[in-house]
Amino acid sequence: SGKSTTTGHLIYKCGGIDKRTIEKFEKEAQEMGKGSFKYAWVLDKLKAERERGITIDIALWKFETAKYYVTIIDAPGHRDFIKNMITGTSQADCAVLIVAAGTGEFEAGISKNGQTREHALLAFTLGVKQLIVGVNKMDSTEPPYSESRFEEIKKEVSS
């Protein structure tokens, strides 16, 4: 659903990593045929993560704002690494749940056995009471960037 890419892009936009490093990741990612993964590689450091395009271990990134001391914990979304996701989430005060807007992808995630549903329930069970939902991959909706699809997802995750 793009959790690491979104998180890495946020870190870059907040000035947490310089343009030269992102350009280096972009070059390396393109050499592996994964050019769009440049932001994910801010956090996905393991060779296996980069080769497979999935997060395996939790990754931490710290920065400060005028008001807050922030630690971003990027946790795996893949079912095989749920223990690592629990480790990361158990340390969180707030969580960002990234959901994919693509037709079928969102529905699979929130289905009875879906990963998105499982992650939201685990976060709540682990004491996370503040949840921000990020709707990703809006370019893959019909039509692209469909406001009605966004509203449909918003309604579904709010209930």
CSV table of N, CA and C in Angstrom, one decimal:
chain,number,residue,atom,x,y,z
A,1,SER,N,0.8,-1.2,0.0
A,1,SER,CA,0.0,0.0,0.0
A,1,SER,C,0.8,1.3,0.0
A,2,GLY,N,2.2,1.1,0.2
A,2,GLY,CA,3.0,2.3,0.0
A,2,GLY,C,3.4,2.9,1.4
A,3,LYS,N,3.4,2.2,2.4
A,3,LYS,CA,3.7,2.7,3.8
A,3,LYS,C,5.1,3.3,3.9
A,4,SER,N,6.1,2.5,3.5
A,4,SER,CA,7.5,3.0,3.5
A,4,SER,C,7.8,4.1,2.6
A,5,THR,N,7.2,4.1,1.4
A,5,THR,CA,7.4,5.1,0.4
A,5,THR,C,6.8,6.4,0.9
A,6,THR,N,5.6,6.4,1.5
A,6,THR,CA,4.9,7.5,2.1
A,6,THR,C,5.7,8.1,3.2
A,7,THR,N,6.2,7.2,4.1
A,7,THR,CA,6.9,7.6,5.3
A,7,THR,C,8.3,8.3,4.9
A,8,GLY,N,9.0,7.6,3.9
A,8,GLY,CA,10.2,8.2,3.4
A,8,GLY,C,10.1,9.5,2.8
A,9,HIS,N,9.0,9.7,2.0
A,9,HIS,CA,8.7,10.9,1.3
A,9,HIS,C,8.4,12.0,2.3
A,10,LEU,N,7.7,11.7,3.4
A,10,LEU,CA,7.4,12.6,4.5
A,10,LEU,C,8.7,13.1,5.2
A,11,ILE,N,9.6,12.2,5.4
A,11,ILE,CA,10.9,12.5,6.1
A,11,ILE,C,11.6,13.4,5.2
A,12,TYR,N,11.7,13.1,3.9
A,12,TYR,CA,12.4,14.0,2.9
A,12,TYR,C,11.8,15.4,2.9
A,13,LYS,N,10.4,15.5,2.8
A,13,LYS,CA,9.8,16.8,2.7
A,13,LYS,C,9.9,17.6,4.0
A,14,CYS,N,10.1,16.9,5.1
A,14,CYS,CA,10.3,17.6,6.4
A,14,CYS,C,11.8,18.0,6.6
A,15,GLY,N,12.7,17.7,5.6
A,15,GLY,CA,14.1,18.0,5.7
A,15,GLY,C,14.9,17.0,6.4
A,16,GLY,N,14.4,15.8,6.7
A,16,GLY,CA,15.1,14.8,7.4
A,16,GLY,C,16.2,14.1,6.6
A,17,ILE,N,16.2,14.3,5.3
A,17,ILE,CA,17.2,13.6,4.5
A,17,ILE,C,17.4,14.5,3.3
A,18,ASP,N,18.7,14.6,2.9
A,18,ASP,CA,19.0,15.5,1.8
A,18,ASP,C,18.7,15.0,0.4
A,19,LYS,N,18.6,15.9,-0.6
A,19,LYS,CA,18.3,15.6,-2.0
A,19,LYS,C,19.4,14.6,-2.6
A,20,ARG,N,20.6,14.8,-2.2
A,20,ARG,CA,21.7,14.0,-2.8
A,20,ARG,C,21.5,12.5,-2.4
A,21,THR,N,21.1,12.3,-1.1
A,21,THR,CA,20.8,10.9,-0.7
A,21,THR,C,19.7,10.3,-1.4
A,22,ILE,N,18.6,11.1,-1.6
A,22,ILE,CA,17.4,10.6,-2.4
A,22,ILE,C,17.8,10.3,-3.8
A,23,GLU,N,18.6,11.1,-4.4
A,23,GLU,CA,19.1,10.9,-5.8
A,23,GLU,C,19.9,9.6,-5.9
A,24,LYS,N,20.7,9.3,-4.8
A,24,LYS,CA,21.5,8.1,-4.7
A,24,LYS,C,20.6,6.9,-4.7
A,25,PHE,N,19.6,6.9,-3.8
A,25,PHE,CA,18.6,5.9,-3.7
A,25,PHE,C,17.9,5.6,-5.0
A,26,GLU,N,17.5,6.7,-5.7
A,26,GLU,CA,16.8,6.6,-6.9
A,26,GLU,C,17.7,5.9,-8.0
A,27,LYS,N,18.9,6.3,-8.0
A,27,LYS,CA,19.9,5.6,-9.0
A,27,LYS,C,20.0,4.1,-8.7
A,28,GLU,N,20.2,3.8,-7.4
A,28,GLU,CA,20.3,2.4,-7.0
A,28,GLU,C,19.0,1.6,-7.3
A,29,ALA,N,17.9,2.2,-7.0
A,29,ALA,CA,16.6,1.6,-7.2
A,29,ALA,C,16.4,1.3,-8.7
A,30,GLN,N,16.7,2.3,-9.5
A,30,GLN,CA,16.5,2.1,-11.0
A,30,GLN,C,17.4,1.0,-11.5
A,31,GLU,N,18.6,0.9,-10.9
A,31,GLU,CA,19.5,-0.2,-11.4
A,31,GLU,C,18.9,-1.6,-11.0
A,32,MET,N,18.0,-1.6,-10.0
A,32,MET,CA,17.4,-2.9,-9.7
A,32,MET,C,16.0,-3.0,-10.3
A,33,GLY,N,15.6,-2.0,-11.1
A,33,GLY,CA,14.3,-2.0,-11.7
A,33,GLY,C,13.2,-1.6,-10.8
A,34,LYS,N,13.5,-0.9,-9.8
A,34,LYS,CA,12.6,-0.4,-8.7
A,34,LYS,C,12.7,1.1,-8.5
A,35,GLY,N,12.7,1.8,-9.6
A,35,GLY,CA,12.9,3.3,-9.5
A,35,GLY,C,11.9,4.0,-8.5
A,36,SER,N,10.7,3.5,-8.4
A,36,SER,CA,9.7,4.2,-7.6
A,36,SER,C,9.9,4.0,-6.1
A,37,PHE,N,10.9,3.1,-5.8
A,37,PHE,CA,11.2,2.8,-4.4
A,37,PHE,C,12.1,3.7,-3.6
A,38,LYS,N,12.6,4.8,-4.3
A,38,LYS,CA,13.6,5.6,-3.7
A,38,LYS,C,13.3,6.1,-2.3
A,39,TYR,N,12.0,6.5,-2.1
A,39,TYR,CA,11.7,7.0,-0.8
A,39,TYR,C,11.5,5.9,0.3
A,40,ALA,N,11.1,4.7,-0.2
A,40,ALA,CA,11.0,3.6,0.7
A,40,ALA,C,12.4,3.2,1.3
A,41,TRP,N,13.4,3.4,0.4
A,41,TRP,CA,14.8,3.0,0.8
A,41,TRP,C,15.3,3.9,1.9
A,42,VAL,N,14.7,5.0,2.2
A,42,VAL,CA,15.1,5.9,3.4
A,42,VAL,C,15.0,5.0,4.6
A,43,LEU,N,14.0,4.1,4.7
A,43,LEU,CA,13.8,3.3,5.9
A,43,LEU,C,14.1,1.8,5.6
A,44,ASP,N,13.9,1.3,4.4
A,44,ASP,CA,14.1,-0.1,4.2
A,44,ASP,C,15.6,-0.3,3.8
A,45,LYS,N,16.4,-0.7,4.8
A,45,LYS,CA,17.8,-0.8,4.6
A,45,LYS,C,18.3,-2.2,4.2
A,46,LEU,N,17.6,-3.2,4.7
A,46,LEU,CA,18.0,-4.6,4.5
A,46,LEU,C,18.0,-5.0,3.0
A,47,LYS,N,19.0,-5.7,2.6
A,47,LYS,CA,19.1,-6.2,1.2
A,47,LYS,C,17.8,-6.9,0.7
A,48,ALA,N,17.3,-7.8,1.6
A,48,ALA,CA,16.1,-8.5,1.3
A,48,ALA,C,14.9,-7.6,1.1
A,49,GLU,N,14.8,-6.5,2.0
A,49,GLU,CA,13.7,-5.6,1.8
A,49,GLU,C,13.7,-4.9,0.5
A,50,ARG,N,14.9,-4.5,0.1
A,50,ARG,CA,15.1,-3.8,-1.2
A,50,ARG,C,14.8,-4.7,-2.4
A,51,GLU,N,15.3,-6.0,-2.3
A,51,GLU,CA,15.1,-6.9,-3.4
A,51,GLU,C,13.6,-7.3,-3.5
A,52,ARG,N,12.9,-7.5,-2.4
A,52,ARG,CA,11.5,-8.0,-2.4
A,52,ARG,C,10.5,-6.9,-2.4
A,53,GLY,N,11.0,-5.6,-2.1
A,53,GLY,CA,10.0,-4.5,-2.1
A,53,GLY,C,9.1,-4.5,-1.0
A,54,ILE,N,9.4,-5.1,0.1
A,54,ILE,CA,8.6,-5.1,1.3
A,54,ILE,C,9.4,-4.8,2.6
A,55,THR,N,8.8,-4.3,3.6
A,55,THR,CA,9.4,-4.0,4.9
A,55,THR,C,9.4,-5.3,5.7
A,56,ILE,N,10.5,-5.6,6.3
A,56,ILE,CA,10.7,-6.8,7.1
A,56,ILE,C,10.8,-6.5,8.5
A,57,ASP,N,11.7,-5.5,8.8
A,57,ASP,CA,12.0,-5.1,10.2
A,57,ASP,C,11.5,-3.7,10.4
A,58,ILE,N,11.3,-3.3,11.7
A,58,ILE,CA,11.0,-2.0,12.0
A,58,ILE,C,12.2,-1.1,11.8
A,59,ALA,N,11.9,0.2,11.4
A,59,ALA,CA,12.9,1.2,11.2
A,59,ALA,C,12.5,2.4,12.0
A,60,LEU,N,13.5,3.1,12.6
A,60,LEU,CA,13.2,4.3,13.4
A,60,LEU,C,13.8,5.5,12.7
A,61,TRP,N,13.1,6.6,12.8
A,61,TRP,CA,13.7,7.9,12.3
A,61,TRP,C,13.2,9.0,13.2
A,62,LYS,N,14.2,9.7,13.8
A,62,LYS,CA,13.9,10.7,14.8
A,62,LYS,C,14.1,12.1,14.3
A,63,PHE,N,13.2,13.1,14.7
A,63,PHE,CA,13.5,14.5,14.4
A,63,PHE,C,12.6,15.3,15.4
A,64,GLU,N,12.9,16.6,15.4
A,64,GLU,CA,12.2,17.5,16.4
A,64,GLU,C,11.6,18.6,15.6
A,65,THR,N,10.4,19.0,16.1
A,65,THR,CA,9.8,20.2,15.6
A,65,THR,C,9.8,21.2,16.7
A,66,ALA,N,9.3,22.4,16.5
A,66,ALA,CA,9.3,23.4,17.6
A,66,ALA,C,8.5,22.9,18.8
A,67,LYS,N,7.5,22.1,18.5
A,67,LYS,CA,6.6,21.6,19.6
A,67,LYS,C,6.8,20.2,20.0
A,68,TYR,N,7.3,19.3,19.1
A,68,TYR,CA,7.3,17.9,19.4
A,68,TYR,C,8.7,17.2,19.2
A,69,TYR,N,8.9,16.2,19.9
A,69,TYR,CA,10.0,15.3,19.6
A,69,TYR,C,9.4,14.1,18.9
A,70,VAL,N,9.7,13.8,17.7
A,70,VAL,CA,9.0,12.8,16.9
A,70,VAL,C,9.9,11.6,16.6
A,71,THR,N,9.4,10.4,16.8
A,71,THR,CA,10.1,9.2,16.4
A,71,THR,C,9.1,8.5,15.4
A,72,ILE,N,9.5,8.4,14.2
A,72,ILE,CA,8.7,7.7,13.2
A,72,ILE,C,9.2,6.2,13.3
A,73,ILE,N,8.2,5.3,13.4
A,73,ILE,CA,8.5,3.9,13.4
A,73,ILE,C,7.8,3.3,12.2
A,74,ASP,N,8.6,2.9,11.2
A,74,ASP,CA,8.1,2.3,10.0
A,74,ASP,C,8.0,0.8,10.3
A,75,ALA,N,6.8,0.2,10.3
A,75,ALA,CA,6.5,-1.2,10.6
A,75,ALA,C,6.1,-1.9,9.4
A,76,PRO,N,6.4,-3.2,9.3
A,76,PRO,CA,6.0,-4.0,8.2
A,76,PRO,C,4.5,-4.2,8.1
A,77,GLY,N,4.0,-4.3,6.9
A,77,GLY,CA,2.6,-4.6,6.6
A,77,GLY,C,2.4,-6.0,6.2
A,78,HIS,N,3.4,-6.7,5.8
A,78,HIS,CA,3.3,-8.1,5.3
A,78,HIS,C,3.0,-9.0,6.5
A,79,ARG,N,2.0,-9.9,6.3
A,79,ARG,CA,1.5,-10.9,7.3
A,79,ARG,C,2.7,-11.7,7.9
A,80,ASP,N,3.7,-12.0,7.2
A,80,ASP,CA,4.8,-12.9,7.7
A,80,ASP,C,5.6,-12.2,8.8
A,81,PHE,N,5.5,-10.8,8.8
A,81,PHE,CA,6.3,-10.1,9.8
A,81,PHE,C,5.5,-9.3,10.8
A,82,ILE,N,4.3,-9.9,11.2
A,82,ILE,CA,3.4,-9.2,12.1
A,82,ILE,C,4.0,-9.0,13.5
A,83,LYS,N,4.9,-9.9,13.9
A,83,LYS,CA,5.6,-9.7,15.2
A,83,LYS,C,6.4,-8.4,15.2
A,84,ASN,N,7.0,-8.1,14.1
A,84,ASN,CA,7.8,-6.8,14.0
A,84,ASN,C,6.8,-5.6,14.0
A,85,MET,N,5.7,-5.8,13.4
A,85,MET,CA,4.7,-4.7,13.3
A,85,MET,C,4.2,-4.4,14.7
A,86,ILE,N,4.0,-5.5,15.5
A,86,ILE,CA,3.5,-5.3,16.9
A,86,ILE,C,4.6,-4.6,17.7
A,87,THR,N,5.8,-5.0,17.6
A,87,THR,CA,6.9,-4.4,18.3
A,87,THR,C,6.9,-2.9,18.0
A,88,GLY,N,6.8,-2.5,16.8
A,88,GLY,CA,6.8,-1.1,16.5
A,88,GLY,C,5.6,-0.3,17.0
A,89,THR,N,4.4,-0.9,16.8
A,89,THR,CA,3.2,-0.3,17.2
A,89,THR,C,3.0,-0.2,18.7
A,90,SER,N,3.6,-1.1,19.4
A,90,SER,CA,3.4,-1.1,20.9
A,90,SER,C,4.2,0.1,21.5
A,91,GLN,N,5.1,0.8,20.7
A,91,GLN,CA,5.8,1.9,21.2
A,91,GLN,C,5.2,3.2,20.8
A,92,ALA,N,4.1,3.2,20.1
A,92,ALA,CA,3.5,4.4,19.4
A,92,ALA,C,2.5,5.1,20.3
A,93,ASP,N,2.5,6.4,20.2
A,93,ASP,CA,1.4,7.3,20.8
A,93,ASP,C,0.3,7.5,19.8
A,94,CYS,N,0.7,7.5,18.5
A,94,CYS,CA,-0.2,7.8,17.4
A,94,CYS,C,0.3,6.9,16.2
A,95,ALA,N,-0.7,6.5,15.4
A,95,ALA,CA,-0.3,5.7,14.2
A,95,ALA,C,-0.9,6.3,13.0
A,96,VAL,N,-0.2,6.1,11.9
A,96,VAL,CA,-0.7,6.4,10.5
A,96,VAL,C,-1.0,5.1,9.8
A,97,LEU,N,-2.3,4.9,9.5
A,97,LEU,CA,-2.7,3.7,8.7
A,97,LEU,C,-2.8,4.1,7.3
A,98,ILE,N,-2.0,3.5,6.4
A,98,ILE,CA,-2.0,3.8,5.0
A,98,ILE,C,-2.9,2.8,4.3
A,99,VAL,N,-3.9,3.3,3.6
A,99,VAL,CA,-4.8,2.4,2.9
A,99,VAL,C,-4.7,2.7,1.4
A,100,ALA,N,-4.7,1.6,0.6
A,100,ALA,CA,-4.6,1.8,-0.8
A,100,ALA,C,-6.0,2.0,-1.4
A,101,ALA,N,-6.1,2.9,-2.3
A,101,ALA,CA,-7.4,3.3,-2.9
A,101,ALA,C,-7.8,2.4,-4.0
A,102,GLY,N,-6.9,1.7,-4.6
A,102,GLY,CA,-7.2,0.9,-5.8
A,102,GLY,C,-8.4,0.0,-5.6
A,103,THR,N,-9.2,-0.2,-6.6
A,103,THR,CA,-10.4,-1.0,-6.6
A,103,THR,C,-9.9,-2.5,-6.3
A,104,GLY,N,-10.5,-3.1,-5.3
A,104,GLY,CA,-10.1,-4.4,-4.9
A,104,GLY,C,-9.1,-4.4,-3.8
A,105,GLU,N,-8.1,-3.6,-4.0
A,105,GLU,CA,-7.0,-3.5,-3.0
A,105,GLU,C,-7.5,-3.0,-1.6
A,106,PHE,N,-8.3,-1.9,-1.6
A,106,PHE,CA,-8.9,-1.4,-0.4
A,106,PHE,C,-9.8,-2.4,0.2
A,107,GLU,N,-10.7,-3.0,-0.6
A,107,GLU,CA,-11.7,-4.0,-0.1
A,107,GLU,C,-11.0,-5.2,0.5
A,108,ALA,N,-9.9,-5.7,-0.1
A,108,ALA,CA,-9.2,-6.8,0.4
A,108,ALA,C,-8.6,-6.5,1.8
A,109,GLY,N,-8.1,-5.2,1.9
A,109,GLY,CA,-7.4,-4.8,3.1
A,109,GLY,C,-8.4,-4.7,4.3
A,110,ILE,N,-9.6,-4.3,4.0
A,110,ILE,CA,-10.6,-4.1,5.1
A,110,ILE,C,-11.5,-5.3,5.3
A,111,SER,N,-11.4,-6.4,4.5
A,111,SER,CA,-12.2,-7.5,4.6
A,111,SER,C,-12.0,-8.2,6.0
A,112,LYS,N,-12.8,-9.2,6.3
A,112,LYS,CA,-12.7,-9.9,7.6
A,112,LYS,C,-11.3,-10.3,8.0
A,113,ASN,N,-10.5,-10.8,7.0
A,113,ASN,CA,-9.2,-11.2,7.3
A,113,ASN,C,-8.1,-10.3,6.7
A,114,GLY,N,-8.5,-9.1,6.4
A,114,GLY,CA,-7.6,-8.2,5.7
A,114,GLY,C,-6.5,-7.6,6.6
A,115,GLN,N,-5.4,-7.3,6.0
A,115,GLN,CA,-4.2,-6.7,6.7
A,115,GLN,C,-4.5,-5.4,7.3
A,116,THR,N,-5.2,-4.5,6.5
A,116,THR,CA,-5.5,-3.2,7.0
A,116,THR,C,-6.4,-3.2,8.3
A,117,ARG,N,-7.4,-4.1,8.2
A,117,ARG,CA,-8.3,-4.3,9.4
A,117,ARG,C,-7.5,-4.8,10.6
A,118,GLU,N,-6.7,-5.8,10.3
A,118,GLU,CA,-5.9,-6.4,11.4
A,118,GLU,C,-4.9,-5.4,12.0
A,119,HIS,N,-4.3,-4.5,11.2
A,119,HIS,CA,-3.4,-3.5,11.7
A,119,HIS,C,-4.1,-2.5,12.6
A,120,ALA,N,-5.3,-2.0,12.1
A,120,ALA,CA,-6.0,-1.1,12.9
A,120,ALA,C,-6.5,-1.6,14.2
A,121,LEU,N,-6.9,-2.9,14.2
A,121,LEU,CA,-7.4,-3.5,15.5
A,121,LEU,C,-6.2,-3.8,16.4
A,122,LEU,N,-5.1,-4.2,15.9
A,122,LEU,CA,-3.9,-4.4,16.7
A,122,LEU,C,-3.4,-3.0,17.3
A,123,ALA,N,-3.4,-2.0,16.5
A,123,ALA,CA,-3.0,-0.7,17.0
A,123,ALA,C,-3.9,-0.3,18.2
A,124,PHE,N,-5.2,-0.4,18.0
A,124,PHE,CA,-6.1,-0.1,19.1
A,124,PHE,C,-5.9,-0.9,20.3
A,125,THR,N,-5.7,-2.2,20.1
A,125,THR,CA,-5.5,-3.2,21.2
A,125,THR,C,-4.2,-2.8,22.0
A,126,LEU,N,-3.2,-2.4,21.2
A,126,LEU,CA,-1.9,-2.0,21.9
A,126,LEU,C,-1.9,-0.6,22.5
A,127,GLY,N,-3.1,0.0,22.5
A,127,GLY,CA,-3.2,1.3,23.2
A,127,GLY,C,-3.1,2.5,22.4
A,128,VAL,N,-3.0,2.4,21.1
A,128,VAL,CA,-2.9,3.6,20.2
A,128,VAL,C,-4.3,4.1,20.0
A,129,LYS,N,-4.5,5.3,20.5
A,129,LYS,CA,-5.9,5.9,20.5
A,129,LYS,C,-6.0,7.0,19.5
A,130,GLN,N,-4.9,7.5,18.9
A,130,GLN,CA,-4.9,8.5,17.8
A,130,GLN,C,-4.5,7.8,16.5
A,131,LEU,N,-5.4,7.8,15.5
A,131,LEU,CA,-5.1,7.1,14.3
A,131,LEU,C,-5.4,8.1,13.1
A,132,ILE,N,-4.4,8.3,12.3
A,132,ILE,CA,-4.5,9.1,11.1
A,132,ILE,C,-4.6,8.1,10.0
A,133,VAL,N,-5.5,8.3,9.1
A,133,VAL,CA,-5.7,7.4,7.9
A,133,VAL,C,-5.2,8.2,6.7
A,134,GLY,N,-4.2,7.6,6.0
A,134,GLY,CA,-3.7,8.2,4.8
A,134,GLY,C,-4.2,7.3,3.6
A,135,VAL,N,-4.9,7.9,2.7
A,135,VAL,CA,-5.4,7.2,1.5
A,135,VAL,C,-4.4,7.4,0.4
A,136,ASN,N,-3.8,6.3,0.0
A,136,ASN,CA,-2.7,6.3,-1.0
A,136,ASN,C,-3.2,5.7,-2.3
A,137,LYS,N,-2.3,5.8,-3.3
A,137,LYS,CA,-2.6,5.3,-4.6
A,137,LYS,C,-3.9,5.8,-5.2
A,138,MET,N,-4.2,7.1,-5.0
A,138,MET,CA,-5.4,7.7,-5.6
A,138,MET,C,-5.3,7.7,-7.1
A,139,ASP,N,-4.1,7.7,-7.6
A,139,ASP,CA,-3.9,7.7,-9.1
A,139,ASP,C,-4.4,6.4,-9.7
A,140,SER,N,-4.6,5.3,-8.9
A,140,SER,CA,-5.1,4.1,-9.5
A,140,SER,C,-6.6,3.9,-9.4
A,141,THR,N,-7.3,4.9,-9.0
A,141,THR,CA,-8.8,4.9,-9.0
A,141,THR,C,-9.4,5.1,-10.4
A,142,GLU,N,-10.6,4.8,-10.5
A,142,GLU,CA,-11.3,5.1,-11.8
A,142,GLU,C,-12.4,6.1,-11.6
A,143,PRO,N,-12.3,7.3,-12.1
A,143,PRO,CA,-11.2,7.8,-12.8
A,143,PRO,C,-10.0,8.1,-11.8
A,144,PRO,N,-8.8,8.4,-12.3
A,144,PRO,CA,-7.7,8.8,-11.4
A,144,PRO,C,-8.1,9.9,-10.5
A,145,TYR,N,-7.7,9.8,-9.2
A,145,TYR,CA,-8.0,10.8,-8.2
A,145,TYR,C,-9.5,11.1,-8.0
A,146,SER,N,-10.3,10.0,-8.0
A,146,SER,CA,-11.7,10.1,-7.9
A,146,SER,C,-12.1,10.6,-6.5
A,147,GLU,N,-12.8,11.7,-6.5
A,147,GLU,CA,-13.3,12.2,-5.2
A,147,GLU,C,-14.3,11.3,-4.6
A,148,SER,N,-15.2,10.7,-5.4
A,148,SER,CA,-16.2,9.7,-4.9
A,148,SER,C,-15.6,8.5,-4.2
A,149,ARG,N,-14.5,8.0,-4.9
A,149,ARG,CA,-13.8,6.9,-4.3
A,149,ARG,C,-13.1,7.3,-2.9
A,150,PHE,N,-12.6,8.4,-2.9
A,150,PHE,CA,-12.0,8.9,-1.6
A,150,PHE,C,-13.1,9.0,-0.5
A,151,GLU,N,-14.2,9.6,-0.9
A,151,GLU,CA,-15.3,9.7,0.1
A,151,GLU,C,-15.8,8.4,0.5
A,152,GLU,N,-15.9,7.4,-0.4
A,152,GLU,CA,-16.3,6.0,-0.1
A,152,GLU,C,-15.4,5.4,1.0
A,153,ILE,N,-14.1,5.6,0.7
A,153,ILE,CA,-13.0,5.0,1.6
A,153,ILE,C,-13.1,5.7,3.0
A,154,LYS,N,-13.2,7.1,3.0
A,154,LYS,CA,-13.3,7.8,4.2
A,154,LYS,C,-14.5,7.4,5.0
A,155,LYS,N,-15.6,7.2,4.4
A,155,LYS,CA,-16.9,6.7,5.1
A,155,LYS,C,-16.6,5.3,5.7
A,156,GLU,N,-16.0,4.4,4.9
A,156,GLU,CA,-15.8,3.1,5.4
A,156,GLU,C,-14.8,3.0,6.6
A,157,VAL,N,-13.7,3.8,6.5
A,157,VAL,CA,-12.7,3.7,7.7
A,157,VAL,C,-13.2,4.5,8.9
A,158,SER,N,-14.2,5.4,8.7
A,158,SER,CA,-14.7,6.2,9.8
A,158,SER,C,-15.7,5.4,10.6
A,159,SER,N,-16.3,4.3,10.0
A,159,SER,CA,-17.4,3.6,10.7
A,159,SER,C,-16.9,2.5,11.6
